[in-house]
Short mmCIF file of C-alpha atoms in Angstrom, two decimals:
data_model
loop_
_atom_site.label_atom_id
_atom_site.label_comp_id
_atom_site.label_asym_id
_atom_site.label_seq_id
_atom_site.Cartn_x
_atom_site.Cartn_y
_atom_site.Cartn_z
CA MET C 1 0.00 0.00 0.00
CA LYS C 2 2.84 2.39 0.84
CA THR C 3 4.43 1.69 -2.53
CA ALA C 4 1.13 2.33 -4.31
CA MET C 5 0.63 5.59 -2.40
CA LEU C 6 4.15 6.69 -3.28
CA LEU C 7 3.64 5.95 -6.96
CA ALA C 8 0.29 7.76 -6.94
CA ALA C 9 1.80 10.83 -5.27
CA LEU C 10 4.74 11.02 -7.64
CA THR C 11 2.47 10.40 -10.66
CA ALA C 12 0.21 13.25 -9.55
CA LEU C 13 3.23 15.49 -9.17
CA PHE C 14 4.42 14.45 -12.60
CA MET C 15 1.00 15.24 -14.12
CA ALA C 16 0.95 18.63 -12.40
CA LEU C 17 4.25 19.45 -14.07
CA GLY C 18 2.83 18.30 -17.39
CA TYR C 19 -0.26 20.48 -16.94
CA MET C 20 1.87 23.46 -15.91
CA PHE C 21 3.93 23.28 -19.06
CA GLY C 22 1.46 21.82 -21.58
CA GLY C 23 -2.10 22.19 -20.29
CA THR C 24 -4.49 19.23 -20.44
CA GLY C 25 -2.56 17.61 -23.26
CA GLY C 26 0.65 17.92 -21.28
CA ALA C 27 -0.99 16.32 -18.24
CA MET C 28 -2.19 13.34 -20.31
CA ILE C 29 1.24 12.87 -21.85
CA ALA C 30 2.78 13.10 -18.38
CA LEU C 31 0.31 10.44 -17.13
CA LEU C 32 1.29 8.03 -19.88
CA VAL C 33 4.97 8.70 -19.33
CA ALA C 34 4.57 8.31 -15.55
CA ALA C 35 2.75 4.99 -15.97
CA GLY C 36 5.53 3.68 -18.16
CA MET C 37 8.16 5.04 -15.79
CA ASN C 38 6.51 3.45 -12.75
CA LEU C 39 6.32 0.05 -14.43
CA PHE C 40 9.89 0.25 -15.68
CA THR C 41 11.17 1.48 -12.33
CA TYR C 42 9.42 -1.30 -10.38
CA TRP C 43 11.34 -3.96 -12.30
CA ASN C 44 14.61 -2.11 -12.94
CA ALA C 45 15.16 0.41 -10.12
CA ASP C 46 17.88 -1.69 -8.51
CA LYS C 47 19.80 -1.90 -11.78
CA ILE C 48 19.42 1.88 -12.26
CA VAL C 49 20.72 2.61 -8.76
CA LEU C 50 23.69 0.26 -9.09
CA ARG C 51 24.58 1.69 -12.49
CA MET C 52 24.24 5.20 -11.05
CA HIS C 53 26.95 4.31 -8.55
CA ASN C 54 29.15 2.40 -11.03
CA ALA C 55 28.95 -0.44 -8.53
CA ARG C 56 31.17 -3.47 -9.10
CA GLU C 57 29.73 -6.87 -8.19
CA VAL C 58 32.02 -9.09 -6.13
CA ASP C 59 31.96 -12.75 -5.15
CA MET C 60 33.87 -15.20 -3.02
CA ALA C 61 36.79 -15.15 -5.44
CA SER C 62 37.21 -11.37 -5.80
CA ALA C 63 36.37 -10.26 -2.21
CA PRO C 64 36.27 -13.35 0.00
CA ASP C 65 36.22 -11.57 3.40
CA PHE C 66 33.54 -9.05 2.51
CA TYR C 67 31.39 -11.51 0.56
CA GLY C 68 31.71 -14.12 3.31
CA MET C 69 30.74 -11.55 5.92
CA VAL C 70 27.56 -10.63 4.05
CA ARG C 71 26.77 -14.32 3.49
CA ASP C 72 27.04 -15.06 7.22
CA LEU C 73 24.95 -12.01 8.14
CA ALA C 74 22.26 -12.93 5.60
CA ARG C 75 22.12 -16.43 7.05
CA ASN C 76 21.82 -14.96 10.54
CA ALA C 77 18.95 -12.74 9.33
CA GLY C 78 17.13 -15.63 7.64
CA LEU C 79 17.45 -13.96 4.22
CA PRO C 80 18.42 -15.25 0.79
CA MET C 81 21.96 -14.37 -0.21
CA PRO C 82 21.88 -10.89 -1.80
CA ARG C 83 24.15 -9.74 -4.59
CA VAL C 84 27.17 -7.94 -3.15
CA TYR C 85 28.76 -4.80 -4.63
CA ILE C 86 31.64 -2.44 -3.94
CA VAL C 87 31.50 1.20 -5.04
CA GLU C 88 34.80 2.92 -5.77
CA ASP C 89 34.16 6.12 -3.83
CA ALA C 90 36.08 7.75 -1.00
CA SER C 91 32.87 8.82 0.78
CA PRO C 92 32.12 6.27 3.54
CA ASN C 93 28.63 4.89 3.04
CA ALA C 94 26.54 1.83 2.21
CA PHE C 95 23.11 1.07 0.80
CA ALA C 96 20.69 -1.73 -0.07
CA THR C 97 18.46 -2.00 -3.11
CA GLY C 98 16.04 -4.40 -4.79
CA ARG C 99 12.29 -4.90 -4.99
CA ASN C 100 12.19 -7.83 -2.51
CA PRO C 101 14.55 -10.05 -0.47
CA GLN C 102 14.83 -12.51 -3.36
CA ASN C 103 16.17 -9.75 -5.65
CA ALA C 104 18.17 -7.71 -3.16
CA ALA C 105 21.65 -6.24 -3.43
CA VAL C 106 23.87 -4.58 -0.84
CA ALA C 107 26.80 -2.27 -1.52
CA ALA C 108 29.54 -0.54 0.42
CA THR C 109 31.93 2.16 -0.72
CA THR C 110 35.68 1.70 -0.59
CA GLY C 111 35.75 4.68 1.76
CA LEU C 112 33.63 2.80 4.28
CA LEU C 113 35.71 -0.37 3.99
CA HIS C 114 38.92 1.57 4.55
CA MET C 115 37.59 3.61 7.50
CA LEU C 116 35.88 1.00 9.68
CA ASP C 117 37.09 -2.10 11.45
CA ARG C 118 35.60 -5.55 10.88
CA ASP C 119 32.92 -5.41 13.56
CA GLU C 120 31.77 -1.98 12.39
CA VAL C 121 31.58 -3.03 8.73
CA ALA C 122 29.58 -6.10 9.76
CA ALA C 123 27.18 -3.91 11.77
CA VAL C 124 26.71 -1.52 8.83
CA MET C 125 25.98 -4.36 6.42
CA ALA C 126 23.60 -5.86 8.99
CA HIS C 127 21.76 -2.51 8.99
CA GLU C 128 21.42 -2.74 5.20
CA LEU C 129 20.16 -6.31 5.48
CA GLY C 130 17.69 -4.97 8.05
CA HIS C 131 16.26 -2.75 5.31
CA VAL C 132 15.98 -5.83 3.10
CA ARG C 133 14.26 -7.86 5.81
CA ASN C 134 11.88 -4.99 6.61
CA ARG C 135 11.12 -4.66 2.87
CA ASP C 136 12.13 -1.00 2.81
CA THR C 137 14.27 -1.29 -0.29
CA LEU C 138 11.50 -1.21 -2.90
CA VAL C 139 10.15 2.18 -1.85
CA MET C 140 13.61 3.62 -1.13
CA THR C 141 14.96 2.57 -4.50
CA MET C 142 11.94 3.76 -6.46
CA VAL C 143 12.02 7.13 -4.71
CA ALA C 144 15.68 7.55 -5.62
CA THR C 145 14.96 6.97 -9.31
CA ILE C 146 11.55 8.63 -9.75
CA ALA C 147 12.24 11.69 -7.58
CA GLY C 148 15.51 12.16 -9.41
CA ALA C 149 13.67 12.01 -12.73
CA ILE C 150 11.11 14.58 -11.56
CA SER C 151 13.85 17.01 -10.58
CA MET C 152 15.58 16.53 -13.91
CA ILE C 153 12.37 16.96 -15.91
CA ALA C 154 11.45 20.11 -13.98
CA ASN C 155 14.77 21.67 -14.89
CA PHE C 156 14.44 20.64 -18.52
CA ALA C 157 10.91 22.06 -18.57
CA LEU C 158 12.15 25.46 -17.44
CA PHE C 159 14.79 25.42 -20.17
CA PHE C 160 12.31 24.63 -22.91
CA ARG C 161 9.67 26.98 -21.47
CA GLY C 162 12.18 29.79 -21.62
CA GLY C 163 12.59 29.24 -25.33
CA ASN C 164 8.87 29.41 -26.07
CA GLY C 165 7.88 32.77 -27.50
CA ASN C 166 4.25 32.26 -26.46
CA GLY C 167 5.51 32.06 -22.91
CA GLY C 168 2.73 31.74 -20.40
CA ASN C 169 3.47 32.79 -16.89
CA PRO C 170 7.25 32.65 -16.34
CA LEU C 171 6.73 32.95 -12.58
CA ALA C 172 4.63 29.79 -12.64
CA ALA C 173 7.34 28.00 -14.57
CA ILE C 174 9.98 29.04 -12.05
CA LEU C 175 7.67 28.03 -9.19
CA ALA C 176 7.16 24.60 -10.73
CA VAL C 177 10.89 24.06 -11.00
CA LEU C 178 11.32 24.98 -7.34
CA VAL C 179 8.28 23.12 -6.00
CA ALA C 180 8.72 19.81 -7.85
CA PRO C 181 12.02 18.79 -6.25
CA PHE C 182 10.79 20.09 -2.88
CA ALA C 183 7.60 18.01 -3.12
CA ALA C 184 9.63 14.94 -4.05
CA MET C 185 11.84 15.62 -1.02
CA ILE C 186 8.77 15.76 1.23
CA VAL C 187 7.78 12.29 -0.01
CA GLN C 188 11.28 11.05 0.78
CA MET C 189 11.14 12.41 4.31
CA ALA C 190 7.74 10.82 4.89
CA ILE C 191 8.96 7.33 4.08
CA SER C 192 12.54 7.29 5.32
CA ARG C 193 13.00 8.65 8.83
CA THR C 194 11.18 6.00 10.88
CA ARG C 195 12.59 3.24 8.69
CA GLU C 196 16.13 4.06 9.75
CA TYR C 197 15.34 3.35 13.39
CA GLY C 198 13.81 0.02 12.36
CA ALA C 199 16.85 -0.89 10.27
CA ASP C 200 19.18 0.11 13.12
CA LYS C 201 17.31 -2.20 15.48
CA ALA C 202 17.27 -5.03 12.93
CA GLY C 203 20.96 -4.49 12.20
CA ALA C 204 21.80 -4.70 15.90
CA GLU C 205 19.87 -7.97 16.14
CA ILE C 206 21.45 -9.45 13.00
CA SER C 207 25.03 -8.56 13.93
CA GLY C 208 24.51 -8.99 17.66
CA ASN C 209 26.51 -5.81 18.24
CA PRO C 210 24.53 -2.54 18.58
CA HIS C 211 27.56 -0.72 19.95
CA ALA C 212 29.59 -1.50 16.81
CA LEU C 213 26.82 0.05 14.71
CA ALA C 214 26.77 3.11 16.97
CA SER C 215 30.55 3.41 16.62
CA ALA C 216 30.32 3.07 12.83
CA LEU C 217 27.66 5.80 12.61
CA ALA C 218 29.78 8.14 14.73
CA LYS C 219 32.81 7.58 12.50
CA ILE C 220 31.21 7.95 9.09
CA ALA C 221 28.50 10.59 9.67
CA GLY C 222 30.75 13.64 9.53
CA ALA C 223 32.87 12.35 6.65
CA ALA C 224 29.79 11.46 4.57
CA GLN C 225 28.32 14.93 5.09
CA ARG C 226 31.54 16.66 4.14
CA ARG C 227 32.11 14.51 1.08
CA PRO C 228 28.92 13.15 -0.56
CA THR C 229 29.24 10.29 -3.01
CA GLN C 230 29.61 11.03 -6.70
CA ALA C 231 26.12 9.60 -7.29
CA VAL C 232 24.55 12.12 -4.88
CA ALA C 233 26.37 14.97 -6.58
CA GLN C 234 24.58 13.98 -9.80
CA ASN C 235 21.26 12.94 -8.26
CA PRO C 236 20.52 14.29 -4.74
CA ALA C 237 17.51 11.95 -4.42
CA ALA C 238 19.95 9.04 -4.08
CA ALA C 239 21.03 10.33 -0.66
CA GLN C 240 18.07 8.70 1.08
CA LEU C 241 19.41 5.25 0.16
CA TYR C 242 22.45 5.51 2.42
CA ILE C 243 22.98 4.52 6.03
CA VAL C 244 23.93 8.11 6.94
CA PRO C 245 22.56 11.29 5.32
CA THR C 246 24.61 13.65 3.20
CA SER C 247 22.76 16.80 4.33
CA VAL C 248 23.49 18.63 7.57
CA SER C 249 19.98 20.09 7.74
CA GLU C 250 17.59 18.06 9.89
CA LEU C 251 14.58 19.71 8.21
CA PHE C 252 15.55 18.46 4.77
CA SER C 253 17.27 15.23 5.81
CA THR C 254 15.74 11.88 4.92
CA HIS C 255 17.16 10.40 8.14
CA PRO C 256 16.78 11.08 11.85
CA ARG C 257 19.70 12.91 13.43
CA THR C 258 22.66 10.57 13.73
CA GLU C 259 23.09 11.51 17.39
CA LYS C 260 19.58 10.22 18.15
CA ARG C 261 20.25 6.95 16.33
CA ILE C 262 23.52 6.47 18.22
CA ALA C 263 21.80 7.12 21.55
CA ALA C 264 19.10 4.55 20.74
CA LEU C 265 21.73 1.95 19.84
CA GLN C 266 23.80 2.63 22.94
CA ALA C 267 20.69 2.13 25.06
CA MET C 268 20.37 -1.43 23.77
CA GLY C 269 21.91 -4.35 25.59
CA PRO C 270 25.00 -6.15 24.33
CA GLY C 271 22.81 -8.10 21.91
CA SER C 272 22.55 -11.74 21.01
CA SER C 273 25.44 -14.06 21.78
CA ALA C 274 24.76 -16.00 18.58
CA ARG C 275 26.93 -13.79 16.44
CA PRO C 276 27.93 -14.67 12.86
CA ALA C 277 31.40 -16.05 12.24
CA ALA C 278 32.21 -12.94 10.20
CA VAL C 279 31.80 -10.83 13.33
CA ARG C 280 33.68 -13.19 15.66
CA ARG C 281 36.88 -13.16 13.60
CA GLY C 282 38.12 -10.01 15.29
CA ARG C 283 38.54 -6.32 14.73
CA SER C 284 41.22 -6.15 12.04
CA ALA C 285 41.01 -3.50 9.34
CA LEU C 286 39.06 -4.37 6.18
CA ASP C 287 41.13 -2.52 3.57
CA PRO C 288 41.85 -5.75 1.62
CA LEU C 289 38.11 -6.15 1.00
CA ALA C 290 38.16 -3.12 -1.28
CA ARG C 291 40.74 -4.64 -3.63
CA ASP C 292 40.32 -7.20 -6.39
#
């Protein structure tokens, strides 16, 4: 139902843009385009997101420690084995994508793998698997692609409207360009903030180590804000996929404040003693995981 409501809201926003720039005919064209986009995005959003990040798929041969860690965590979470990716980006972050647990993928940046120790990486990946288990990834991934498309189309619409001698109301055109991305951002905020607390809790249960997740959040939050990923620089809507936000403004962030998430994790007990083998192996650095 939440997915359907999201698609309906974004389709209505898309039609409003079409009406603004093309009247009734523009709204109908926008409806047809939105229907096709929604269908295409449902089946291909994960591929779009991974391509957006230039993510490289790894396996037991190319990244045995990292892949084995995710495999053990997925088993601990009772999930099918997801596809595993590494993103060559100095910004420390991670995300999950896919329309359901059977078609899920998880990814970590090289910046995250270099910065955190083994327990912290395991806790971060457990958080991402928590999103998969809670079935958050479909809505998160579709928002990243559709909201990004709306922002792009709004900017293109202003460009083409400016070249139309018949004009219309230029103030309305400018307003549409400003309102469309803002409205898409409101949708993102509505679906993302509470989900992060749920994924934090699930990640703590899956890894058995809430304090490692709290430590990881404390380490990467500032660095991720100062240096967003290349994908976010091109498409700001992708920021809501990550474990930590890339905006310092709480009003416009798709996540709760990191300090609140850390406090909630620190308030948890030590967690389950049935910890995956990937977590028990120690706290050595994970730099080799980022190399072929």
